[in-house]
PDB file of C-alpha atoms in Angstrom:
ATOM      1  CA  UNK A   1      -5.774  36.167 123.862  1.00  0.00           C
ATOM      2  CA  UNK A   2      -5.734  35.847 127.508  1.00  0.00           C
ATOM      3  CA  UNK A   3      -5.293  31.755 126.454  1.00  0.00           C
ATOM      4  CA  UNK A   4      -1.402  32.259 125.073  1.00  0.00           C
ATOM      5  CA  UNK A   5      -0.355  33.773 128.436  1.00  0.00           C
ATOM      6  CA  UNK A   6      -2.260  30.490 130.043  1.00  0.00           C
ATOM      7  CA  UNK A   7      -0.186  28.298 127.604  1.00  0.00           C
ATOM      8  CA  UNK A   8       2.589  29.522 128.455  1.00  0.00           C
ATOM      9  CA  UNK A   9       2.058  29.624 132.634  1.00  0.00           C
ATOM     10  CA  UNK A  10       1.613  26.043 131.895  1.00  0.00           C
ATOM     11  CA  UNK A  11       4.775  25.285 129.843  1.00  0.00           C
ATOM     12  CA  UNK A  12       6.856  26.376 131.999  1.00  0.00           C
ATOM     13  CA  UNK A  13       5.071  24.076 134.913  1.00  0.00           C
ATOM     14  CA  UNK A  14       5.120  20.815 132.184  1.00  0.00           C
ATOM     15  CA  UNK A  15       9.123  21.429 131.830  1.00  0.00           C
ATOM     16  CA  UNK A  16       9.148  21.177 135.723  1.00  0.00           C
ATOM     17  CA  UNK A  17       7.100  17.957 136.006  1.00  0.00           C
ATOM     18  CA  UNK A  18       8.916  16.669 132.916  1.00  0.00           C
ATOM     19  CA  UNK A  19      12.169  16.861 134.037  1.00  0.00           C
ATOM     20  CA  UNK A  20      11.898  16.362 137.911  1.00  0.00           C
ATOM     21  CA  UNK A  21       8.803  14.418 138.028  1.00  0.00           C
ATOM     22  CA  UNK A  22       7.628  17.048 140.450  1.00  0.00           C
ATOM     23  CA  UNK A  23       4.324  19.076 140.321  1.00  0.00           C
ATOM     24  CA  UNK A  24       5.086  22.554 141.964  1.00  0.00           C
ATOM     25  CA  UNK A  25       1.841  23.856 143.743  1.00  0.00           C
ATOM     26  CA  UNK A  26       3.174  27.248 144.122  1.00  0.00           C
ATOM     27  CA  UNK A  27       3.613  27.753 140.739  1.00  0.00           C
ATOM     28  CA  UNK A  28       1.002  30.502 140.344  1.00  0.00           C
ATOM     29  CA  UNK A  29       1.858  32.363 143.349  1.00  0.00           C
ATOM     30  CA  UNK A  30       5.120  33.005 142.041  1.00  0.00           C
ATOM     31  CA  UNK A  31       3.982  35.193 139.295  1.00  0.00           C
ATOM     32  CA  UNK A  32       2.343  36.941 142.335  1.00  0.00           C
ATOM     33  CA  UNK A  33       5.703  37.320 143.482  1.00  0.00           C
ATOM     34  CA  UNK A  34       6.072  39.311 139.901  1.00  0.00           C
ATOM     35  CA  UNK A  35       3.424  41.170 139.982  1.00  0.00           C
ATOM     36  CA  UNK A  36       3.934  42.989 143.402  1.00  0.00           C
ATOM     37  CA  UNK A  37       7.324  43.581 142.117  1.00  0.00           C
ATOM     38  CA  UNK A  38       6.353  45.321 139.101  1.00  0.00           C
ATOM     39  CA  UNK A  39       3.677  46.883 141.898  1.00  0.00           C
ATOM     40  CA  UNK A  40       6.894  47.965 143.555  1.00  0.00           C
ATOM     41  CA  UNK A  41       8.464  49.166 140.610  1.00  0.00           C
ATOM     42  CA  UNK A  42       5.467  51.915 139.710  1.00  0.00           C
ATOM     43  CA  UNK A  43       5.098  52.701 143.128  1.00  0.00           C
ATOM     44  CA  UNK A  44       8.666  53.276 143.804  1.00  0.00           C
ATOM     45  CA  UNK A  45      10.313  54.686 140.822  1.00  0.00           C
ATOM     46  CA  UNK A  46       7.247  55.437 138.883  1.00  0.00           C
ATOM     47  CA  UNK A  47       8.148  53.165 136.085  1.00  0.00           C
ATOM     48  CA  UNK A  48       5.350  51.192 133.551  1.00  0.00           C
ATOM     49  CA  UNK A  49       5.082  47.711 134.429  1.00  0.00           C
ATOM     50  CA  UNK A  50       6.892  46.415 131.433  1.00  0.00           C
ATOM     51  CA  UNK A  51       9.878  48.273 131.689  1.00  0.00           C
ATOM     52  CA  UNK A  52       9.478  46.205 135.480  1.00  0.00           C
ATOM     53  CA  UNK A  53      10.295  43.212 133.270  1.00  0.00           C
ATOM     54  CA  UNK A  54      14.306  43.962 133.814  1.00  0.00           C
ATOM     55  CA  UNK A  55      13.978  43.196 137.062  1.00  0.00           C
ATOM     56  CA  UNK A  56      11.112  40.744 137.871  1.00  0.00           C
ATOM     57  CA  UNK A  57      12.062  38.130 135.197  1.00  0.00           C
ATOM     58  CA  UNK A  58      16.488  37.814 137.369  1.00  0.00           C
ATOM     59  CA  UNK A  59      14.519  38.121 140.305  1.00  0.00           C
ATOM     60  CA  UNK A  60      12.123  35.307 139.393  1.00  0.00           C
ATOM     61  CA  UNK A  61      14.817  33.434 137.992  1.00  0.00           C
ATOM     62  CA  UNK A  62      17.567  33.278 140.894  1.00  0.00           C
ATOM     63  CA  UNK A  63      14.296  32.775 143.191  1.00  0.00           C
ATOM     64  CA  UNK A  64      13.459  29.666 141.022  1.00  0.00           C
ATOM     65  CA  UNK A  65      17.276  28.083 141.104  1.00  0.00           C
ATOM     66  CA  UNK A  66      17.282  28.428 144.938  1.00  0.00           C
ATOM     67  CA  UNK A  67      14.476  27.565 145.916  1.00  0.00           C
ATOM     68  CA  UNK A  68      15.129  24.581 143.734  1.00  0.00           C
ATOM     69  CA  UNK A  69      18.453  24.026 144.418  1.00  0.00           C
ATOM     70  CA  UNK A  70      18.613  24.481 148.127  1.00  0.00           C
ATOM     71  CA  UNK A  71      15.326  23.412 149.320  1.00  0.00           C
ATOM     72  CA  UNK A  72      13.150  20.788 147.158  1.00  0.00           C
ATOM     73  CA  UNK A  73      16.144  18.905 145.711  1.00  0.00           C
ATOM     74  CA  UNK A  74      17.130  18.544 149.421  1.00  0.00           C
ATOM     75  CA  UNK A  75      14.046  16.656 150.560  1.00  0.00           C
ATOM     76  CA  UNK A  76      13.257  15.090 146.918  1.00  0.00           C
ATOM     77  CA  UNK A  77      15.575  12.360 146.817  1.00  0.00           C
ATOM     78  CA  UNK A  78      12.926  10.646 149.922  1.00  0.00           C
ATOM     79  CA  UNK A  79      10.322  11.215 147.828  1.00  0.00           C
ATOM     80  CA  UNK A  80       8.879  13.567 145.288  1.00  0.00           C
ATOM     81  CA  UNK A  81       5.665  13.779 147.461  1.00  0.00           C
ATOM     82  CA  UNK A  82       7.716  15.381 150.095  1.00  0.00           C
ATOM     83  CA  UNK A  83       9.403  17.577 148.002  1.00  0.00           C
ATOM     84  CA  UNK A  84       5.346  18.645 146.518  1.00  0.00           C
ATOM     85  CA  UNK A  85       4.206  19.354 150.061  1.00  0.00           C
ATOM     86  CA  UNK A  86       7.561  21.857 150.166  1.00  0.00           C
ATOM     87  CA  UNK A  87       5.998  23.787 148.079  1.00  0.00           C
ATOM     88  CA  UNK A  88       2.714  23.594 149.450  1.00  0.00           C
ATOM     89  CA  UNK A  89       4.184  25.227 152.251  1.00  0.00           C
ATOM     90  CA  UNK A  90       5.537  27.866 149.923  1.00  0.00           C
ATOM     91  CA  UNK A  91       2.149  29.081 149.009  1.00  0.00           C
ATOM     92  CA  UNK A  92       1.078  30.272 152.613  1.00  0.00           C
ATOM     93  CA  UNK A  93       4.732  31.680 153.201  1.00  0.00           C
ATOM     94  CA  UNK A  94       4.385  33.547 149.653  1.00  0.00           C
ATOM     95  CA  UNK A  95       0.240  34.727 150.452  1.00  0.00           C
ATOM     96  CA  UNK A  96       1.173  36.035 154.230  1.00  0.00           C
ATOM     97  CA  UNK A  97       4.117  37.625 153.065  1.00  0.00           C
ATOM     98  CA  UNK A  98       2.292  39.475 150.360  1.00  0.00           C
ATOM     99  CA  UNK A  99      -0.151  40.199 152.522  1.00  0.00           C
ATOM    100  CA  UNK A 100       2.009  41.373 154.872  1.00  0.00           C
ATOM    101  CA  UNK A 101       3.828  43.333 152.901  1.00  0.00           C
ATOM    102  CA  UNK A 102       1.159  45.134 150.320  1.00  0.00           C
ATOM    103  CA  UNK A 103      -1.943  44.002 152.669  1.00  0.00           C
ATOM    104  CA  UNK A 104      -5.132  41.777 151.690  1.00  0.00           C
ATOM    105  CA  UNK A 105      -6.412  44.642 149.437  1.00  0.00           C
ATOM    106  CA  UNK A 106      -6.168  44.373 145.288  1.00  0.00           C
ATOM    107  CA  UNK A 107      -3.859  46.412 143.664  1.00  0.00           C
ATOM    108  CA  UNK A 108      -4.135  47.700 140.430  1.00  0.00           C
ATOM    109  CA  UNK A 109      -0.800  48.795 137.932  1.00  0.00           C
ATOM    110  CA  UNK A 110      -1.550  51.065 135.220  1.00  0.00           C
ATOM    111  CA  UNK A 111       0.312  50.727 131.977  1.00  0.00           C
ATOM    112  CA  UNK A 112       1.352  53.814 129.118  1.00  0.00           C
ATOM    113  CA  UNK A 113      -0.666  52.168 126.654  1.00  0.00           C
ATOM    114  CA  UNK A 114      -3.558  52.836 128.978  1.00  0.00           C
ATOM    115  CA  UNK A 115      -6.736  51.236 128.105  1.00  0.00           C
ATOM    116  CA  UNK A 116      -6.483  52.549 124.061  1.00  0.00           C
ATOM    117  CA  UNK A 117      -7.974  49.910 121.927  1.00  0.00           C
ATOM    118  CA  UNK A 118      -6.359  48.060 118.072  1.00  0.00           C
ATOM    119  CA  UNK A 119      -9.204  47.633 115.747  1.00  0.00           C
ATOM    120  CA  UNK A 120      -8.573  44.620 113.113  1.00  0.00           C
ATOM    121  CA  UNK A 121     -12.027  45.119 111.059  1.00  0.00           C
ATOM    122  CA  UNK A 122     -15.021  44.520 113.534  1.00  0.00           C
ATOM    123  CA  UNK A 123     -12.626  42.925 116.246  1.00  0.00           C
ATOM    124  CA  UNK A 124     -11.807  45.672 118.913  1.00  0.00           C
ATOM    125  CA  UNK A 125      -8.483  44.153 121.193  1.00  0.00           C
ATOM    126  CA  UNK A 126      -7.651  46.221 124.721  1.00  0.00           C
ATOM    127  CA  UNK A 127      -3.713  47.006 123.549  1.00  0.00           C
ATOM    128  CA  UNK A 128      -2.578  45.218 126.849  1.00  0.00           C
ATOM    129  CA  UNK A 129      -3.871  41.957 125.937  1.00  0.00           C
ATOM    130  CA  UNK A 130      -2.253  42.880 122.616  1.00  0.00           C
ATOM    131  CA  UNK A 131       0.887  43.431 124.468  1.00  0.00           C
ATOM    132  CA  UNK A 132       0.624  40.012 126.418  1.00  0.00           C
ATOM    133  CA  UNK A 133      -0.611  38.128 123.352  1.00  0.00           C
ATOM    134  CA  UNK A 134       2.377  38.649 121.728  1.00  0.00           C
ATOM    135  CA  UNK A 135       5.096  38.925 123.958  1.00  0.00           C
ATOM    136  CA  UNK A 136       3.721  35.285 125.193  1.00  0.00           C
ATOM    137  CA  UNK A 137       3.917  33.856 121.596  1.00  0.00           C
ATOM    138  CA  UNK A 138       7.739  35.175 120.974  1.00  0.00           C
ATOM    139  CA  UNK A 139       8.254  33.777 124.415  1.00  0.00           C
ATOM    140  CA  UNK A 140       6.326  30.497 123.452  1.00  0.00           C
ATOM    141  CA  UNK A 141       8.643  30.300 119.859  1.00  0.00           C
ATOM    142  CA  UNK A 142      12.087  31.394 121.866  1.00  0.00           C
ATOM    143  CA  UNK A 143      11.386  28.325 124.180  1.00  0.00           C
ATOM    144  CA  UNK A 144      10.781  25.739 121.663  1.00  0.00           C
ATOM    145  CA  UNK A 145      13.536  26.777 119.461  1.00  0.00           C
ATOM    146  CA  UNK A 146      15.804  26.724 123.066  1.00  0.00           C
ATOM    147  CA  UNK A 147      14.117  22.891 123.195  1.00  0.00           C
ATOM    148  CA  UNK A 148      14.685  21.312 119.764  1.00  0.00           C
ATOM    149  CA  UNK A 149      17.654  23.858 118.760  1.00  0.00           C
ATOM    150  CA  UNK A 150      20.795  24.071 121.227  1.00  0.00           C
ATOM    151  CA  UNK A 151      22.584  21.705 123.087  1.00  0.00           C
ATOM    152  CA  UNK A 152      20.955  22.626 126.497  1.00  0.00           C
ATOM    153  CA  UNK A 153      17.448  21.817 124.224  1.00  0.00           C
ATOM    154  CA  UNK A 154      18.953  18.489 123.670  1.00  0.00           C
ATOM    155  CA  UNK A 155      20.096  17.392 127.366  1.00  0.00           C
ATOM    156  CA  UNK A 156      16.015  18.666 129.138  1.00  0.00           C
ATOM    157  CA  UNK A 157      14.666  16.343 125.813  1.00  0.00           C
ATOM    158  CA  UNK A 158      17.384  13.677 127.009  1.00  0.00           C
ATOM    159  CA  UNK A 159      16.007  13.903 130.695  1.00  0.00           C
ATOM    160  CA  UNK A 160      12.617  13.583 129.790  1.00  0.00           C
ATOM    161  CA  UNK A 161      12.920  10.721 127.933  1.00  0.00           C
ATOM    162  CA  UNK A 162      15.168   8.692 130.261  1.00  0.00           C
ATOM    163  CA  UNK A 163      16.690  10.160 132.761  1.00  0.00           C
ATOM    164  CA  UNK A 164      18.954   6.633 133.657  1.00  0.00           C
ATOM    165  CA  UNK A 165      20.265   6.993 129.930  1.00  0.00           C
ATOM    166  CA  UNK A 166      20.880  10.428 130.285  1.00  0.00           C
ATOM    167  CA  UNK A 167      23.032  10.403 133.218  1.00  0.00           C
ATOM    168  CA  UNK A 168      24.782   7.224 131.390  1.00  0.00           C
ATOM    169  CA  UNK A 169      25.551   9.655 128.925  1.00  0.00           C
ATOM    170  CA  UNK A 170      27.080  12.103 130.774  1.00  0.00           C
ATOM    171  CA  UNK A 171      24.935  14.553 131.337  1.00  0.00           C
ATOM    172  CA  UNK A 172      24.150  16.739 134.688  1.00  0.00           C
ATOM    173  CA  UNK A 173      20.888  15.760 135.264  1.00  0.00           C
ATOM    174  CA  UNK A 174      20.627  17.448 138.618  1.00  0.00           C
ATOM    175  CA  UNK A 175      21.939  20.437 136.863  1.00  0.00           C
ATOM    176  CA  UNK A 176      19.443  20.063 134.308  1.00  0.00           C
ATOM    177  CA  UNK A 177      16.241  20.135 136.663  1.00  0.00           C
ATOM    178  CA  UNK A 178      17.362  23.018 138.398  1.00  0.00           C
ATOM    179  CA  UNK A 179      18.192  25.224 135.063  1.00  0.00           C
ATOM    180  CA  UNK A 180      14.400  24.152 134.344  1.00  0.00           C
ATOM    181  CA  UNK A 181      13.454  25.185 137.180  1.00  0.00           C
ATOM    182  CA  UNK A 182      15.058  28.411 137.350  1.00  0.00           C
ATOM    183  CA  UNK A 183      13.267  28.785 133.747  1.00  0.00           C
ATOM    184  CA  UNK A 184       9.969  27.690 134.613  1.00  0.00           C
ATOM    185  CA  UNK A 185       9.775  30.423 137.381  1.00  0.00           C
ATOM    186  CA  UNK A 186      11.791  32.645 135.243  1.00  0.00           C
ATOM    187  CA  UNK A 187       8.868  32.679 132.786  1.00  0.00           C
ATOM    188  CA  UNK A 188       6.866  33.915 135.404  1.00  0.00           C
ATOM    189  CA  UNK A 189       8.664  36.979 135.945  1.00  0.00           C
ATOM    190  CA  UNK A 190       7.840  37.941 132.186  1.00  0.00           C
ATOM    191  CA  UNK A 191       4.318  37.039 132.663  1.00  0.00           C
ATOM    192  CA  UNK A 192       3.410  38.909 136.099  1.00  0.00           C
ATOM    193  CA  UNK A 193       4.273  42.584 134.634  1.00  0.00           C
ATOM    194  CA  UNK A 194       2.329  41.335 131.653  1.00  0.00           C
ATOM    195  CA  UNK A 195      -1.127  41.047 133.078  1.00  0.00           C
ATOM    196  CA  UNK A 196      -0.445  43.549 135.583  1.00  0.00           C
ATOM    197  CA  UNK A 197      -2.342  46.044 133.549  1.00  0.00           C
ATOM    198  CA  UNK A 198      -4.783  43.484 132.413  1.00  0.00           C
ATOM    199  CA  UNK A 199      -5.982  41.895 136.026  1.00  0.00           C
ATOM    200  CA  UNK A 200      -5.443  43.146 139.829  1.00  0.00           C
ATOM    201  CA  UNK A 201      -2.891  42.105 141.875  1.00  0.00           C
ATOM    202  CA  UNK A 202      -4.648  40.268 145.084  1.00  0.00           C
ATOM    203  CA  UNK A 203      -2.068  38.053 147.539  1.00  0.00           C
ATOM    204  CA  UNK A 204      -4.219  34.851 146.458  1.00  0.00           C
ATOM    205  CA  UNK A 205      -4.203  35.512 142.555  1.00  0.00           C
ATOM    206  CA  UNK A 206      -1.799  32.532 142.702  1.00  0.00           C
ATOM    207  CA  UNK A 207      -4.415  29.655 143.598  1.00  0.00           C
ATOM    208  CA  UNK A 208      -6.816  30.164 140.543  1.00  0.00           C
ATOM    209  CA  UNK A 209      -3.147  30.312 138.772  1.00  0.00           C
ATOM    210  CA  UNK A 210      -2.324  27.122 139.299  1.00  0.00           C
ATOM    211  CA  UNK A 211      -5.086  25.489 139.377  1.00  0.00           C
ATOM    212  CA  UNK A 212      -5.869  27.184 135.244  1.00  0.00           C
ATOM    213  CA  UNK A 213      -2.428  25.857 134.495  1.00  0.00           C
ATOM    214  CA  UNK A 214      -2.484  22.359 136.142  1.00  0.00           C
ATOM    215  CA  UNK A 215      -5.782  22.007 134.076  1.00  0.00           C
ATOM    216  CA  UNK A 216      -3.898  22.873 131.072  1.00  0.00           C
ATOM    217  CA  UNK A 217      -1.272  20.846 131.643  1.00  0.00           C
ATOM    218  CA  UNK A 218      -3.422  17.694 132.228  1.00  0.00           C
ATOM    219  CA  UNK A 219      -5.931  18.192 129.455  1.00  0.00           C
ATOM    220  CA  UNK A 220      -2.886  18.696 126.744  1.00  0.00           C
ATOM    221  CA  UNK A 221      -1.419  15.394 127.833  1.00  0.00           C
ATOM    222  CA  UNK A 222       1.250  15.528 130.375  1.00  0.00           C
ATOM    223  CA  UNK A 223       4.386  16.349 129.598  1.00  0.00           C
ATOM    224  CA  UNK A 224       3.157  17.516 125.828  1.00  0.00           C
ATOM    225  CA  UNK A 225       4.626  20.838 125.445  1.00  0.00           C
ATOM    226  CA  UNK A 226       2.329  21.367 121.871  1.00  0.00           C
ATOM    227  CA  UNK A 227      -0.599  20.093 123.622  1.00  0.00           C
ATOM    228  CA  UNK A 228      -0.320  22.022 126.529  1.00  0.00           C
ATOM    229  CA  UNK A 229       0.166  25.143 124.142  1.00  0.00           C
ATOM    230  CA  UNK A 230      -3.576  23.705 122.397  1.00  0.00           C
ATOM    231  CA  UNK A 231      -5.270  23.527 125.322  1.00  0.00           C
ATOM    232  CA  UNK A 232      -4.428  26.928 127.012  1.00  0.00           C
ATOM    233  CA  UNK A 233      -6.041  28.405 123.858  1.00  0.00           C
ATOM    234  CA  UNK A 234      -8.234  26.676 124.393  1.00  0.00           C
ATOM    235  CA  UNK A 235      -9.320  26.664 127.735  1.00  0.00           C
ATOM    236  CA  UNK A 236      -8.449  30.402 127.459  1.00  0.00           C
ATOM    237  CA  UNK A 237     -11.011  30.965 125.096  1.00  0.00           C
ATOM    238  CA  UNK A 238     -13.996  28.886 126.840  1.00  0.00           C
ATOM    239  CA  UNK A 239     -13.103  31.547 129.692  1.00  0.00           C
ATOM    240  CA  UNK A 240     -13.285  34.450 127.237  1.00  0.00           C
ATOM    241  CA  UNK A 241     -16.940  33.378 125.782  1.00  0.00           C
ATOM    242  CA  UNK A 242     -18.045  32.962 129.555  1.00  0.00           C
ATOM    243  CA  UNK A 243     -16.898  36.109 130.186  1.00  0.00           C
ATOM    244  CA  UNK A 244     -19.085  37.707 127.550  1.00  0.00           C
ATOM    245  CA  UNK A 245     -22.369  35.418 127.875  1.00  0.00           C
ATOM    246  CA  UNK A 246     -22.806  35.019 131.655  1.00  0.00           C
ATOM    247  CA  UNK A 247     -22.064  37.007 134.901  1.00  0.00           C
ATOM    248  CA  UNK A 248     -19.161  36.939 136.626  1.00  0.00           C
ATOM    249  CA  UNK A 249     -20.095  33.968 139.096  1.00  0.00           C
ATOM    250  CA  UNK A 250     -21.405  31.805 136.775  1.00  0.00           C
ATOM    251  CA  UNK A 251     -18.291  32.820 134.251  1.00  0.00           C
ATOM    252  CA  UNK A 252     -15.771  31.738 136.774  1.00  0.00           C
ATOM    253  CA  UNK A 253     -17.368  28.238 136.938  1.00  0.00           C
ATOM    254  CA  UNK A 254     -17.115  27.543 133.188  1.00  0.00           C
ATOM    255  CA  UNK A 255     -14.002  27.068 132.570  1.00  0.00           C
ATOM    256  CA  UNK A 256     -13.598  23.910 135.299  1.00  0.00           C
ATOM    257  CA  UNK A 257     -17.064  22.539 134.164  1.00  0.00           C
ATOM    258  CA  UNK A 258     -15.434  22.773 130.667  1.00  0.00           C
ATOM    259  CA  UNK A 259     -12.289  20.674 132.265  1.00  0.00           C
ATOM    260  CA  UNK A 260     -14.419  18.347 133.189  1.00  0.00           C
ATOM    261  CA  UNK A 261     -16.183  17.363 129.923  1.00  0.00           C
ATOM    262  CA  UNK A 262     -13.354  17.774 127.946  1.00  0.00           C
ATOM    263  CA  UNK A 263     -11.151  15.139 130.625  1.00  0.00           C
ATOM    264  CA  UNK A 264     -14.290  12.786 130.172  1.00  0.00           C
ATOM    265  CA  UNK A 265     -14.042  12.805 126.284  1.00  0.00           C
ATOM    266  CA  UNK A 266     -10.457  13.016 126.240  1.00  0.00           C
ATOM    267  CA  UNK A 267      -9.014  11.574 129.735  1.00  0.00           C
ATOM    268  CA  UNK A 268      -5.413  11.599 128.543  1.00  0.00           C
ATOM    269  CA  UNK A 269      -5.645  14.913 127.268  1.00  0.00           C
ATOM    270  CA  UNK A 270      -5.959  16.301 123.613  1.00  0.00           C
ATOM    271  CA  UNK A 271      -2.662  14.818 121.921  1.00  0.00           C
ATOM    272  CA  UNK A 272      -2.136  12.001 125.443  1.00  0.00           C
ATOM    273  CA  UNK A 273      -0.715   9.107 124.367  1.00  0.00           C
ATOM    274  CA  UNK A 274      -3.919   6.646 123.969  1.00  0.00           C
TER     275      UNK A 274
END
């Protein structure tokens, strides 16, 4: 289940690369960013992490636009390089401010629906990886309806495609990359008070982040939003089954030996153009 909120991490860092041609190493960290907030949220006000969701997922979102919008655009018309090693920087400015802030140590956010199990015949589910599963499949179905059902849908698909014949036809296409922005970090703030209760908080959670979602990204064919969706389930469940057959060491290897083969058999991802 843990595979849909992967998918979904990773659709929101396609749309970025899709639109701007820009691939946003701090991705990950910013759903640190959420997470400490929802930290803040229990800590402070004593409220369950996904009530935190009010406020991470603005937060998240106005970070995303200005960050975009007043820093990377700035240095990405000289190349989109330099505007990837901005946010290279961002990750250590994001990991020693956390740290600073909440210290090195992992934090842990507890959630009303505790750790009670849903039985569906012999299959036993942890409720919050219920909770995430779905809320990251009506996220996943409210974004692709927003793609291939409204206007704004129409103007990101017009920018992917050609983003010479988009601005021909009169659309903002600065505007556009920085309202995809804003939404690819926005998803983020939906997704950090999601896994709050499921995995601890740590300063550096973004890096493995990242690197899960770039994977995704590349192995469902870049820039294929339905193949990225396919191969965070899928990757998502190698993970799961390493989880239950080896130890944690070897289990946290898996998944990027899995990368591997699957990139050798299928180097332009599962549904790449050939």
């Amino acid at each position: 289940m843990i595979g849909s909120v992967y998918a979904l991490i990773a659709l929101g860092m396609t749309l970025v690369f899709s639109t701007s041609r820009l691939m946003n190493f701090a991705h990950g960290h910013f759903m640190a960013i959420a997470m400490y907030l929802s930290l803040s949220v229990y800590t402070l006000l004593k409220l369950d992490p996904y009530i935190s969701i009010l406020v991470t997922v603005p937060v998240l979102l106005a970070l995303g636009v200005i960050f975009f919008r007043f820093i990377v655009i700035r240095v990405a018309h000289l190349h989109t390089l330099i505007a990837a090693q901005v946010t290279l920087a961002a990750i250590w400015i994001i990991e020693g401010t956390l740290s600073m802030v909440y210290g090195p140590d992992v934090h842990t956010v507890p959630s009303f629906v505790g750790a009670s199990r849903v039985h569906f015949g012999p299959l036993t589910v942890m409720t919050p990886h219920l909770v995430a599963f779905l809320a990251a499949v009506a996220m996943g179905i409210a974004l692709f309806w927003l793609l291939q059902r409204t206007g704004f849908g129409r103007s990101v698909r017009a920018v992917v495609q050609n983003r010479d014949a988009a601005e021909l036809m009169g659309i903002r296409v600065e505007r556009i990359q920085i309202l995809v922005f804003g939404i690819g970090i926005g998803l983020l703030g939906l997704i950090g008070p999601l896994v709050t209760p499921i995995m601890p908080a740590t300063p550096y959670i973004g890096l493995k982040t990242t690197l899960f979602a770039f994977m995704i990204m590349v192995f469902g064919g870049i820039g294929n939003l339905l193949g990225t969706v396919l191969s965070g389930l899928i990757l998502g469940l190698i993970e799961a089954l390493a989880l239950f057959f080896f130890s944690g060491s070897i289990a946290a290897v898996v998944p990027f030996v899995a990368f591997i083969v699957l990139l050798v058999l299928r180097p332009r991802g599962i549904l790449g153009e050939p």
